[in-house]
Coordinates of N, CA and C in Angstrom, one line a residue:
X1372 N 100.7 201.1 -14.3 CA 99.3 200.8 -14.3 C 99.1 199.3 -14.0
X1373 N 98.0 199.0 -13.3 CA 97.8 197.6 -12.9 C 97.4 196.8 -14.1
X1374 N 97.6 195.5 -14.0 CA 97.3 194.6 -15.1 C 95.8 194.6 -15.3
X1375 N 95.4 194.4 -16.6 CA 93.9 194.3 -16.8 C 93.2 193.2 -16.1
X1376 N 92.0 193.5 -15.6 CA 91.2 192.4 -15.0 C 90.7 191.5 -16.1
X1377 N 90.3 192.2 -17.3 CA 89.8 191.4 -18.4 C 90.5 191.9 -19.7
X1378 N 90.8 191.0 -20.5 CA 91.5 191.3 -21.8 C 90.8 190.5 -22.9
X1379 N 90.4 191.2 -24.0 CA 89.9 190.6 -25.2 C 90.9 191.0 -26.3
X1380 N 91.4 190.0 -27.0 CA 92.4 190.2 -28.0 C 92.0 189.6 -29.3
X1381 N 91.7 190.5 -30.3 CA 91.4 190.1 -31.7 C 90.3 189.1 -31.7
X1382 N 89.2 189.3 -30.9 CA 88.1 188.4 -30.8 C 87.2 188.5 -32.1
X1383 N 86.9 187.3 -32.6 CA 86.0 187.2 -33.8 C 84.9 186.3 -33.5
X1384 N 83.7 186.7 -34.0 CA 82.5 185.8 -33.9 C 81.6 186.0 -35.1
X1385 N 81.2 184.9 -35.7 CA 80.3 184.9 -36.8 C 79.1 184.0 -36.6
X1386 N 78.0 184.3 -37.2 CA 76.9 183.5 -37.3 C 76.7 183.1 -38.8
X1387 N 77.1 182.0 -39.2 CA 77.1 181.7 -40.6 C 78.1 182.6 -41.3
X1388 N 77.6 183.3 -42.4 CA 78.4 184.2 -43.1 C 78.4 185.6 -42.6
X1389 N 77.6 185.8 -41.5 CA 77.5 187.2 -40.9 C 78.5 187.3 -39.8
X1390 N 79.5 188.2 -40.0 CA 80.5 188.5 -39.0 C 79.9 189.6 -38.0
X1391 N 79.8 189.2 -36.7 CA 79.2 190.1 -35.7 C 80.3 190.7 -34.8
X1392 N 81.4 190.1 -34.7 CA 82.6 190.7 -34.0 C 83.8 190.5 -34.8
X1393 N 84.5 191.6 -35.1 CA 85.6 191.5 -36.1 C 86.9 192.1 -35.5
X1394 N 87.7 191.2 -34.9 CA 89.0 191.6 -34.4 C 88.8 192.6 -33.2
X1395 N 88.0 192.3 -32.3 CA 87.7 193.2 -31.2 C 88.8 193.0 -30.1
X1396 N 89.4 194.1 -29.8 CA 90.5 194.2 -28.7 C 90.1 195.2 -27.6
X1397 N 90.1 194.7 -26.4 CA 89.6 195.6 -25.3 C 90.3 195.2 -24.0
X1398 N 90.8 196.2 -23.2 CA 91.3 196.0 -21.9 C 90.4 196.6 -20.9
X1399 N 90.1 195.9 -19.8 CA 89.3 196.5 -18.7 C 90.1 196.3 -17.4
X1400 N 90.4 197.4 -16.8 CA 91.2 197.4 -15.5 C 90.3 197.5 -14.3
X1401 N 90.8 197.1 -13.1 CA 90.0 197.2 -11.9 C 89.4 198.6 -11.8
X1402 N 88.1 198.7 -11.4 CA 87.4 199.9 -11.2 C 87.0 200.7 -12.4
X1403 N 87.4 200.2 -13.6 CA 86.9 200.8 -14.8 C 85.4 200.7 -15.0
X1404 N 84.8 201.6 -15.7 CA 83.4 201.6 -16.1 C 83.5 201.8 -17.7
X1405 N 83.4 200.7 -18.4 CA 83.5 200.8 -19.9 C 82.1 200.7 -20.5
X1406 N 81.8 201.8 -21.2 CA 80.5 201.8 -21.8 C 80.6 201.5 -23.3
X1407 N 79.8 200.6 -23.8 CA 79.8 200.2 -25.2 C 78.6 200.9 -25.8
X1408 N 78.9 201.8 -26.8 CA 77.8 202.5 -27.5 C 77.8 202.1 -29.0
X1409 N 76.8 202.4 -29.7 CA 76.7 202.1 -31.1 C 75.3 201.7 -31.5
X1410 N 75.0 201.7 -32.8 CA 73.6 201.3 -33.2 C 73.3 199.9 -32.9
X1411 N 72.0 199.6 -32.9 CA 71.5 198.2 -32.7 C 72.1 197.4 -33.8
X1412 N 72.6 196.2 -33.4 CA 73.3 195.3 -34.3 C 74.8 195.5 -34.5
X1413 N 75.3 196.5 -33.8 CA 76.8 196.8 -33.9 C 77.7 195.8 -33.3
X1414 N 77.1 194.9 -32.4 CA 77.9 193.9 -31.7 C 78.1 194.0 -30.2
X1415 N 77.4 195.0 -29.6 CA 77.6 195.2 -28.2 C 77.2 194.0 -27.4
X1416 N 75.9 193.6 -27.6 CA 75.4 192.5 -26.8 C 76.2 191.2 -27.0
X1417 N 76.6 190.9 -28.3 CA 77.4 189.7 -28.6 C 78.7 189.8 -27.9
X1418 N 79.3 190.9 -27.8 CA 80.6 191.1 -27.1 C 80.4 190.7 -25.7
X1419 N 79.4 191.2 -25.0 CA 79.2 190.9 -23.6 C 78.9 189.4 -23.4
X1420 N 78.2 188.8 -24.3 CA 77.9 187.4 -24.2 C 79.1 186.5 -24.4
X1421 N 80.0 187.0 -25.3 CA 81.3 186.3 -25.5 C 82.2 186.4 -24.2
X1422 N 82.2 187.6 -23.6 CA 83.0 187.8 -22.4 C 82.6 186.9 -21.3
X1423 N 81.2 186.7 -21.2 CA 80.7 185.8 -20.2 C 80.6 184.4 -20.5
X1424 N 81.1 184.0 -21.7 CA 81.2 182.6 -22.2 C 79.8 182.1 -22.5
X1425 N 78.8 183.0 -22.7 CA 77.5 182.5 -23.2 C 77.5 182.2 -24.7
X1426 N 78.6 182.8 -25.4 CA 78.8 182.5 -26.8 C 80.3 182.1 -26.9
X1427 N 80.5 181.0 -27.7 CA 81.9 180.7 -28.0 C 82.5 181.7 -29.1
X1428 N 83.7 182.0 -28.9 CA 84.4 182.8 -29.9 C 85.0 182.0 -31.0
X1429 N 85.0 182.5 -32.3 CA 85.6 181.8 -33.4 C 87.1 181.9 -33.4
X1430 N 87.6 183.0 -32.9 CA 89.0 183.3 -33.0 C 89.3 184.3 -31.9
X1431 N 90.6 184.4 -31.5 CA 91.0 185.4 -30.6 C 91.1 184.8 -29.2
X1432 N 91.4 185.7 -28.2 CA 91.7 185.3 -26.8 C 91.0 186.2 -25.9
X1433 N 90.4 185.6 -24.8 CA 89.8 186.4 -23.7 C 90.5 185.9 -22.5
X1434 N 91.0 186.8 -21.7 CA 91.6 186.5 -20.4 C 90.9 187.2 -19.3
X1435 N 90.7 186.5 -18.2 CA 90.0 187.1 -17.0 C 90.8 186.8 -15.8
X1436 N 91.1 187.8 -15.1 CA 92.0 187.6 -13.9 C 93.2 186.8 -14.2
X1437 N 93.8 187.1 -15.4 CA 95.1 186.5 -15.8 C 95.0 185.2 -16.4
X1438 N 93.8 184.6 -16.5 CA 93.6 183.3 -17.0 C 92.9 183.3 -18.4
X1439 N 93.3 182.5 -19.3 CA 92.6 182.5 -20.6 C 91.3 181.7 -20.4
X1440 N 90.2 182.4 -20.6 CA 88.9 181.7 -20.4 C 88.3 181.3 -21.7
X1441 N 88.8 181.8 -22.9 CA 88.3 181.4 -24.2 C 88.7 180.0 -24.6
X1442 N 89.6 179.4 -23.8 CA 90.0 178.0 -24.1 C 88.8 177.1 -23.9
X1443 N 88.5 176.2 -24.9 CA 87.3 175.4 -24.8 C 87.3 174.5 -23.6
X1444 N 88.4 174.2 -23.0 CA 88.4 173.3 -21.9 C 88.0 174.0 -20.5
X1445 N 87.9 175.3 -20.6 CA 87.5 176.1 -19.4 C 86.0 175.9 -19.1
X1446 N 85.7 175.6 -17.8 CA 84.3 175.5 -17.4 C 83.7 176.8 -17.3
X1447 N 82.7 177.2 -18.1 CA 82.1 178.5 -18.0 C 81.4 178.8 -16.7
X1448 N 80.9 177.7 -16.0 CA 80.2 177.9 -14.7 C 81.2 178.5 -13.7
X1449 N 82.4 178.0 -13.8 CA 83.5 178.4 -12.8 C 83.8 179.9 -13.1
X1450 N 83.9 180.3 -14.3 CA 84.1 181.7 -14.7 C 83.0 182.6 -14.2
X1451 N 81.8 182.2 -14.4 CA 80.6 183.0 -14.0 C 80.4 183.2 -12.5
X1452 N 81.1 182.4 -11.8 CA 81.1 182.6 -10.3 C 81.7 183.9 -9.9
X1453 N 82.6 184.4 -10.8 CA 83.3 185.6 -10.5 C 82.9 186.8 -11.4
X1454 N 82.0 186.5 -12.3 CA 81.6 187.5 -13.3 C 80.0 187.6 -13.4
X1455 N 79.4 188.6 -12.9 CA 78.0 188.8 -12.9 C 77.5 189.4 -14.2
X1456 N 76.3 189.0 -14.6 CA 75.7 189.6 -15.8 C 74.2 189.9 -15.6
X1457 N 73.8 191.1 -16.0 CA 72.4 191.5 -15.9 C 71.9 191.8 -17.3
X1458 N 70.7 191.2 -17.6 CA 70.2 191.3 -19.0 C 69.0 192.3 -19.1
X1459 N 68.7 192.6 -20.3 CA 67.6 193.6 -20.6 C 66.3 193.1 -20.0
X1460 N 66.0 191.8 -20.0 CA 64.7 191.3 -19.7 C 64.6 190.7 -18.3
X1461 N 65.5 191.2 -17.4 CA 65.5 190.9 -16.0 C 65.8 189.4 -15.7
X1462 N 65.1 188.4 -16.3 CA 65.4 187.0 -16.2 C 65.3 186.5 -14.7
X1463 N 64.4 187.1 -13.9 CA 64.1 186.7 -12.6 C 63.3 185.4 -12.6
X1464 N 63.4 184.5 -11.6 CA 62.6 183.3 -11.5 C 61.2 183.7 -11.0
X1465 N 60.2 183.6 -11.8 CA 58.8 184.1 -11.4 C 58.2 183.3 -10.2
X1466 N 58.7 182.1 -10.0 CA 58.1 181.3 -8.9 C 58.8 181.5 -7.6
X1467 N 59.9 182.3 -7.6 CA 60.6 182.6 -6.3 C 60.4 184.0 -5.9
X1468 N 60.5 184.2 -4.6 CA 60.4 185.5 -4.0 C 61.7 186.3 -4.4
X1469 N 61.6 187.6 -4.1 CA 62.8 188.5 -4.3 C 64.0 187.9 -3.5
X1470 N 63.7 187.6 -2.3 CA 64.8 187.1 -1.5 C 65.4 185.8 -2.0
X1471 N 64.5 184.9 -2.4 CA 65.0 183.6 -2.9 C 65.7 183.8 -4.3
X1472 N 65.3 184.7 -5.1 CA 66.0 185.0 -6.3 C 67.4 185.4 -6.0
X1473 N 67.6 186.2 -5.0 CA 68.9 186.8 -4.7 C 69.8 185.9 -4.0
X1474 N 69.3 184.9 -3.3 CA 70.1 183.9 -2.5 C 70.3 182.6 -3.2
X1475 N 69.7 182.3 -4.3 CA 69.8 181.0 -4.9 C 71.2 180.7 -5.4
X1476 N 71.9 181.6 -6.1 CA 73.2 181.4 -6.6 C 74.2 181.4 -5.5
X1477 N 74.2 182.3 -4.5 CA 75.2 182.2 -3.4 C 75.1 180.9 -2.7
X1478 N 73.9 180.4 -2.5 CA 73.7 179.1 -1.8 C 74.1 177.9 -2.6
X1479 N 73.5 177.9 -3.9 CA 73.7 176.7 -4.7 C 75.1 176.6 -5.4
X1480 N 75.6 177.7 -5.8 CA 76.8 177.8 -6.6 C 78.0 178.1 -5.7
X1481 N 77.9 179.0 -4.7 CA 79.0 179.4 -3.9 C 79.1 178.7 -2.6
X1482 N 78.0 177.9 -2.3 CA 78.0 177.2 -1.0 C 77.9 178.0 0.2
X1483 N 77.3 179.2 0.1 CA 77.1 180.0 1.3 C 75.9 179.5 2.1
X1484 N 76.0 179.6 3.4 CA 74.9 179.1 4.3 C 73.7 180.0 4.0
X1485 N 72.5 179.5 4.2 CA 71.3 180.2 4.0 C 71.2 181.5 4.8
X1486 N 71.6 181.5 6.0 CA 71.5 182.7 6.9 C 72.4 183.7 6.4
X1487 N 73.7 183.4 6.0 CA 74.6 184.3 5.5 C 74.2 184.9 4.2
X1488 N 73.7 184.0 3.3 CA 73.2 184.5 2.0 C 72.0 185.5 2.2
X1489 N 71.1 185.2 3.1 CA 70.0 186.1 3.3 C 70.4 187.4 3.9
X1490 N 71.3 187.4 4.8 CA 71.8 188.6 5.4 C 72.4 189.5 4.3
X1491 N 73.3 188.9 3.5 CA 73.9 189.7 2.4 C 72.8 190.3 1.4
X1492 N 71.9 189.4 1.1 CA 70.8 189.9 0.2 C 70.0 191.0 0.8
X1493 N 69.6 190.8 2.0 CA 68.8 191.9 2.7 C 69.5 193.2 2.8
X1494 N 70.8 193.1 3.0 CA 71.6 194.4 3.1 C 71.6 195.1 1.8
X1495 N 71.8 194.3 0.7 CA 71.9 194.9 -0.6 C 70.5 195.4 -1.0
X1496 N 69.5 194.7 -0.8 CA 68.1 195.1 -1.2 C 67.8 196.4 -0.4
X1497 N 68.1 196.5 0.8 CA 67.9 197.7 1.6 C 68.6 198.9 1.0
X1498 N 69.9 198.6 0.6 CA 70.7 199.7 0.1 C 70.1 200.3 -1.2
X1499 N 69.4 199.5 -1.9 CA 68.8 199.9 -3.2 C 67.3 200.1 -3.1
X1500 N 66.8 200.3 -1.9 CA 65.4 200.7 -1.8 C 64.4 199.6 -2.0
X1501 N 64.8 198.4 -1.7 CA 63.9 197.2 -1.9 C 63.6 196.4 -0.7
X1502 N 63.9 197.0 0.5 CA 63.8 196.3 1.7 C 62.3 195.8 2.0
X1503 N 61.3 196.6 1.5 CA 59.9 196.3 1.7 C 59.4 195.2 0.7
X1504 N 60.3 194.7 -0.2 CA 59.8 193.8 -1.3 C 60.4 192.4 -1.2
X1505 N 61.1 192.1 -0.1 CA 61.8 190.9 -0.1 C 61.0 189.6 -0.3
X1506 N 59.7 189.7 0.2 CA 58.9 188.5 0.2 C 57.9 188.5 -1.0
X1507 N 58.0 189.5 -1.9 CA 57.2 189.5 -3.1 C 57.7 188.7 -4.2
X1508 N 56.8 188.3 -5.1 CA 57.3 187.7 -6.3 C 57.4 188.7 -7.4
X1509 N 58.2 188.4 -8.5 CA 58.5 189.5 -9.5 C 57.3 190.1 -10.1
X1510 N 56.2 189.3 -10.3 CA 55.1 189.9 -10.9 C 54.3 191.0 -10.1
X1511 N 54.8 191.1 -8.9 CA 54.2 192.1 -8.0 C 55.0 193.4 -8.0
X1512 N 56.1 193.5 -8.8 CA 57.0 194.6 -8.9 C 56.9 195.3 -10.2
X1513 N 57.2 196.6 -10.2 CA 57.3 197.4 -11.4 C 58.6 196.9 -12.2
X1514 N 58.6 197.3 -13.5 CA 59.8 197.0 -14.3 C 61.1 197.5 -13.7
X1515 N 61.1 198.7 -13.2 CA 62.3 199.3 -12.5 C 62.7 198.5 -11.3
X1516 N 61.7 198.1 -10.5 CA 62.0 197.3 -9.3 C 62.6 196.0 -9.7
X1517 N 62.0 195.3 -10.7 CA 62.5 194.0 -11.1 C 64.0 194.2 -11.6
X1518 N 64.3 195.2 -12.3 CA 65.6 195.4 -12.8 C 66.6 195.7 -11.7
X1519 N 66.1 196.4 -10.7 CA 66.9 196.6 -9.5 C 67.2 195.3 -8.7
X1520 N 66.2 194.4 -8.7 CA 66.4 193.1 -8.1 C 67.4 192.3 -8.9
X1521 N 67.3 192.4 -10.2 CA 68.3 191.7 -11.0 C 69.7 192.1 -10.8
X1522 N 69.9 193.4 -10.6 CA 71.2 193.9 -10.2 C 71.7 193.4 -8.9
X1523 N 70.8 193.5 -7.9 CA 71.1 193.0 -6.6 C 71.5 191.5 -6.6
X1524 N 70.7 190.7 -7.4 CA 70.9 189.3 -7.5 C 72.4 189.0 -8.0
X1525 N 72.8 189.8 -9.0 CA 74.1 189.7 -9.6 C 75.2 190.1 -8.5
X1526 N 74.9 191.1 -7.7 CA 75.9 191.6 -6.7 C 76.0 190.6 -5.6
X1527 N 74.9 189.8 -5.3 CA 75.0 188.9 -4.2 C 76.0 187.9 -4.3
X1528 N 76.5 187.6 -5.5 CA 77.6 186.6 -5.7 C 79.0 187.3 -5.5
X1529 N 79.0 188.6 -5.3 CA 80.2 189.4 -5.1 C 81.2 189.2 -6.3
X1530 N 80.7 189.5 -7.5 CA 81.5 189.3 -8.7 C 82.6 190.3 -8.8
X1531 N 83.7 189.9 -9.4 CA 84.8 190.8 -9.7 C 84.5 191.8 -10.8
X1532 N 83.7 191.3 -11.7 CA 83.3 192.1 -12.9 C 81.8 192.0 -13.1
X1533 N 81.2 193.1 -13.4 CA 79.8 193.1 -13.7 C 79.5 193.5 -15.2
X1534 N 78.8 192.7 -15.9 CA 78.4 193.0 -17.3 C 76.9 193.4 -17.3
X1535 N 76.6 194.5 -18.0 CA 75.2 195.0 -18.0 C 74.8 195.2 -19.5
X1536 N 73.8 194.4 -19.9 CA 73.4 194.5 -21.3 C 72.1 195.2 -21.5
X1537 N 72.2 196.5 -21.9 CA 71.1 197.4 -22.2 C 70.0 197.2 -21.1
X1538 N 70.4 197.4 -19.9 CA 69.4 197.1 -18.8 C 68.3 198.0 -18.6
X1539 N 68.3 199.2 -19.3 CA 67.2 200.1 -19.3 C 66.3 200.1 -20.5
X1540 N 66.7 199.3 -21.5 CA 66.0 199.3 -22.8 C 64.6 198.9 -22.7
X1541 N 64.2 198.0 -21.8 CA 62.8 197.5 -21.7 C 62.0 198.3 -20.7
X1542 N 62.5 199.3 -20.1 CA 61.8 200.1 -19.1 C 61.1 201.3 -19.7
X1543 N 60.0 201.6 -19.0 CA 59.3 202.9 -19.3 C 60.3 204.0 -19.0
X1544 N 60.2 205.2 -19.7 CA 61.1 206.3 -19.5 C 61.2 206.7 -18.1
X1545 N 60.1 206.7 -17.3 CA 60.2 207.2 -16.0 C 60.9 206.3 -15.0
X1546 N 61.1 205.0 -15.4 CA 61.8 204.1 -14.6 C 63.3 204.0 -14.9
X1547 N 63.7 204.6 -16.0 CA 65.1 204.5 -16.4 C 66.0 205.1 -15.3
X1548 N 65.6 206.3 -14.8 CA 66.5 207.0 -13.9 C 66.8 206.2 -12.6
X1549 N 65.8 205.5 -12.1 CA 66.0 204.8 -10.8 C 67.0 203.6 -11.0
X1550 N 67.0 203.0 -12.2 CA 68.0 201.9 -12.4 C 69.4 202.5 -12.7
X1551 N 69.4 203.6 -13.5 CA 70.7 204.2 -13.7 C 71.3 204.8 -12.4
X1552 N 70.5 205.2 -11.5 CA 71.0 205.7 -10.2 C 71.7 204.6 -9.5
X1553 N 71.3 203.3 -9.6 CA 72.0 202.2 -8.9 C 73.3 202.0 -9.6
X1554 N 73.3 202.0 -10.9 CA 74.6 201.8 -11.6 C 75.6 202.9 -11.3
X1555 N 75.1 204.1 -11.2 CA 76.0 205.3 -10.9 C 76.5 205.0 -9.5
X1556 N 75.7 204.6 -8.5 CA 76.2 204.3 -7.2 C 77.2 203.2 -7.2
X1557 N 77.0 202.1 -8.0 CA 78.0 201.1 -8.1 C 79.3 201.6 -8.6
X1558 N 79.3 202.5 -9.6 CA 80.5 203.1 -10.2 C 81.2 203.9 -9.1
X1559 N 80.5 204.6 -8.3 CA 81.1 205.4 -7.2 C 81.8 204.5 -6.2
X1560 N 81.2 203.3 -6.0 CA 81.8 202.3 -5.1 C 83.0 201.6 -5.6
X1561 N 83.3 201.8 -6.9 CA 84.5 201.2 -7.5 C 84.2 199.9 -8.2
X1562 N 83.0 199.5 -8.4 CA 82.6 198.3 -9.1 C 83.1 198.3 -10.5
X1563 N 83.8 197.3 -11.0 CA 84.3 197.2 -12.3 C 83.2 196.7 -13.2
X1564 N 82.9 197.5 -14.3 CA 81.7 197.2 -15.1 C 82.0 197.4 -16.6
X1565 N 81.4 196.6 -17.4 CA 81.3 196.8 -18.8 C 79.8 196.8 -19.2
X1566 N 79.3 197.9 -19.8 CA 77.9 197.9 -20.1 C 77.6 198.4 -21.4
X1567 N 76.7 197.8 -22.1 CA 76.1 198.3 -23.3 C 75.0 199.2 -23.0
X1568 N 74.9 200.4 -23.6 CA 73.9 201.3 -23.3 C 73.6 202.2 -24.4
X1569 N 72.3 202.7 -24.5 CA 71.9 203.8 -25.4 C 71.7 205.1 -24.7
X1570 N 72.0 205.1 -23.4 CA 71.9 206.3 -22.6 C 73.2 207.1 -22.6
X1571 N 73.3 208.0 -23.6 CA 74.5 208.7 -23.9 C 74.9 209.7 -22.8
X1572 N 73.9 210.4 -22.2 CA 74.2 211.3 -21.1 C 74.8 210.5 -19.9
X1573 N 74.3 209.3 -19.6 CA 74.8 208.5 -18.5 C 76.2 208.0 -18.8
X1574 N 76.5 207.6 -20.1 CA 77.8 207.1 -20.4 C 78.8 208.3 -20.3
X1575 N 78.4 209.4 -20.7 CA 79.3 210.6 -20.6 C 79.6 210.9 -19.2
X1576 N 78.7 210.7 -18.3 CA 78.9 211.1 -16.9 C 79.7 210.0 -16.1
X1577 N 79.4 208.8 -16.4 CA 79.9 207.7 -15.5 C 81.1 206.9 -16.0
X1578 N 81.2 206.8 -17.3 CA 82.2 205.9 -17.9 C 83.6 206.5 -17.7
X1579 N 84.6 205.5 -17.5 CA 86.0 205.9 -17.6 C 86.5 205.7 -19.0
X1580 N 85.8 204.8 -19.8 CA 86.2 204.6 -21.2 C 84.9 204.4 -22.0
X1581 N 84.8 205.0 -23.1 CA 83.7 204.8 -24.0 C 84.2 204.1 -25.3
X1582 N 83.5 203.0 -25.7 CA 83.9 202.3 -26.9 C 82.7 202.4 -27.9
X1583 N 83.0 203.0 -29.1 CA 82.0 203.0 -30.1 C 82.2 201.9 -31.1
X1584 N 81.1 201.0 -31.2 CA 81.1 199.9 -32.1 C 80.3 200.1 -33.3
X1585 N 80.9 199.6 -34.4 CA 80.2 199.7 -35.7 C 80.6 198.5 -36.5
X1586 N 79.6 197.8 -37.0 CA 79.8 196.6 -37.9 C 80.7 195.6 -37.2
X1587 N 80.5 195.4 -35.9 CA 81.3 194.4 -35.2 C 82.7 194.8 -34.8
X1588 N 83.1 196.0 -35.0 CA 84.4 196.5 -34.6 C 84.3 197.6 -33.6
X1589 N 85.3 197.7 -32.7 CA 85.5 198.9 -31.9 C 86.2 199.9 -32.8
X1590 N 85.4 200.8 -33.3 CA 85.9 201.8 -34.3 C 86.7 202.9 -33.6
X1591 N 86.3 203.2 -32.3 CA 87.0 204.3 -31.6 C 86.7 204.0 -30.1
X1592 N 87.7 204.3 -29.3 CA 87.6 204.2 -27.9 C 88.4 205.3 -27.2
X1593 N 88.0 205.8 -26.1 CA 88.7 206.8 -25.3 C 87.9 207.3 -24.2
X1594 N 88.4 208.3 -23.5 CA 87.6 208.9 -22.4 C 86.4 209.5 -22.9
X1595 N 85.3 209.6 -22.1 CA 84.1 210.2 -22.6 C 84.2 211.6 -23.1
X1596 N 85.0 212.4 -22.5 CA 85.2 213.8 -22.9 C 85.6 213.8 -24.4
X1597 N 86.6 213.0 -24.7 CA 87.1 212.9 -26.1 C 86.1 212.4 -27.1
X1598 N 85.5 211.3 -26.7 CA 84.5 210.6 -27.6 C 83.3 211.5 -27.9
X1599 N 82.8 212.2 -26.9 CA 81.6 212.9 -27.1 C 81.8 214.3 -27.6
X1600 N 83.0 214.9 -27.4 CA 83.2 216.3 -27.9 C 84.2 216.4 -29.0
X1601 N 85.0 215.4 -29.2 CA 86.0 215.5 -30.3 C 86.3 214.1 -30.9
X1602 N 85.2 213.4 -31.4 CA 85.5 212.1 -32.0 C 86.4 212.1 -33.2
X1603 N 87.2 211.1 -33.3 CA 88.2 211.2 -34.5 C 87.6 210.6 -35.7
X1604 N 86.7 209.6 -35.6 CA 86.1 208.9 -36.7 C 84.8 209.5 -37.2
X1605 N 84.7 209.7 -38.5 CA 83.5 210.2 -39.1 C 82.3 209.4 -38.8
X1606 N 82.4 208.1 -38.7 CA 81.3 207.3 -38.4 C 80.8 207.5 -36.9
X1607 N 81.7 207.8 -36.0 CA 81.4 208.1 -34.7 C 80.6 209.5 -34.6
X1608 N 81.1 210.4 -35.4 CA 80.4 211.7 -35.4 C 79.0 211.6 -36.0
X1609 N 78.8 210.8 -37.0 CA 77.5 210.6 -37.6 C 76.6 210.0 -36.6
X1610 N 77.0 209.0 -35.8 CA 76.2 208.4 -34.8 C 75.8 209.3 -33.7
X1611 N 76.8 210.1 -33.2 CA 76.5 211.0 -32.1 C 75.6 212.1 -32.5
X1612 N 75.7 212.6 -33.8 CA 74.8 213.6 -34.3 C 73.4 213.2 -34.3
X1613 N 73.2 211.9 -34.5 CA 71.8 211.3 -34.5 C 71.2 211.2 -33.1
X1614 N 72.1 210.8 -32.2 CA 71.5 210.4 -30.9 C 71.6 211.4 -29.8
X1615 N 72.5 212.4 -30.0 CA 72.6 213.5 -28.9 C 71.7 214.6 -29.2
X1616 N 71.1 215.2 -28.2 CA 70.2 216.3 -28.4 C 71.0 217.5 -28.9
X1617 N 70.3 218.3 -29.7 CA 71.0 219.5 -30.2 C 72.1 219.3 -31.2

């Protein structure tokens, strides 16, 4: 087996007296799609933010591409050049057009020429059905379109790893499918992803590994077939009984 692209080893994170990540260990290999499931407050979003160095860890080690990135001396901006993240709330720049939102980081952070950055962005926007919206501002788009733009913006930096934090949670139900369709397409293209999601059917279909988090711990992890049909932990069974139809 190839070496992990990302490793988290016994990662701990607390806010005051509240432990939000408790000895979390996780390996992500190239082309993996790792789905984090669990109740709200179980630690999914905090784990993603720690992996992307948006939060400092209290203990443990995170390695990315063979390098320890949890070291306080590591520049988070350098790490994020290779690791894209998409949030629940889109976080698009409202004063910039779709095209400018997607080309800002490649030009300013990666030093890509404007023409090359725009060519890359236009190609991705067209791939995901947004070719007619390149000159619009975010407030002219639906929620689903804005989230698709956020995904394209992350992909424009050509990240090695993509982190997705509940990206359908703020969408109307009829828009969820169009965003999940893009993520499904990315998975089929071999994009390495770690995503927190409440969409159990999607996790079952797309994930290579499903991790069930409870009280800040990865209580159980395995292939989706095992997690969804024969979970080993009683807490996992209780959670799935509540969230799965039937």
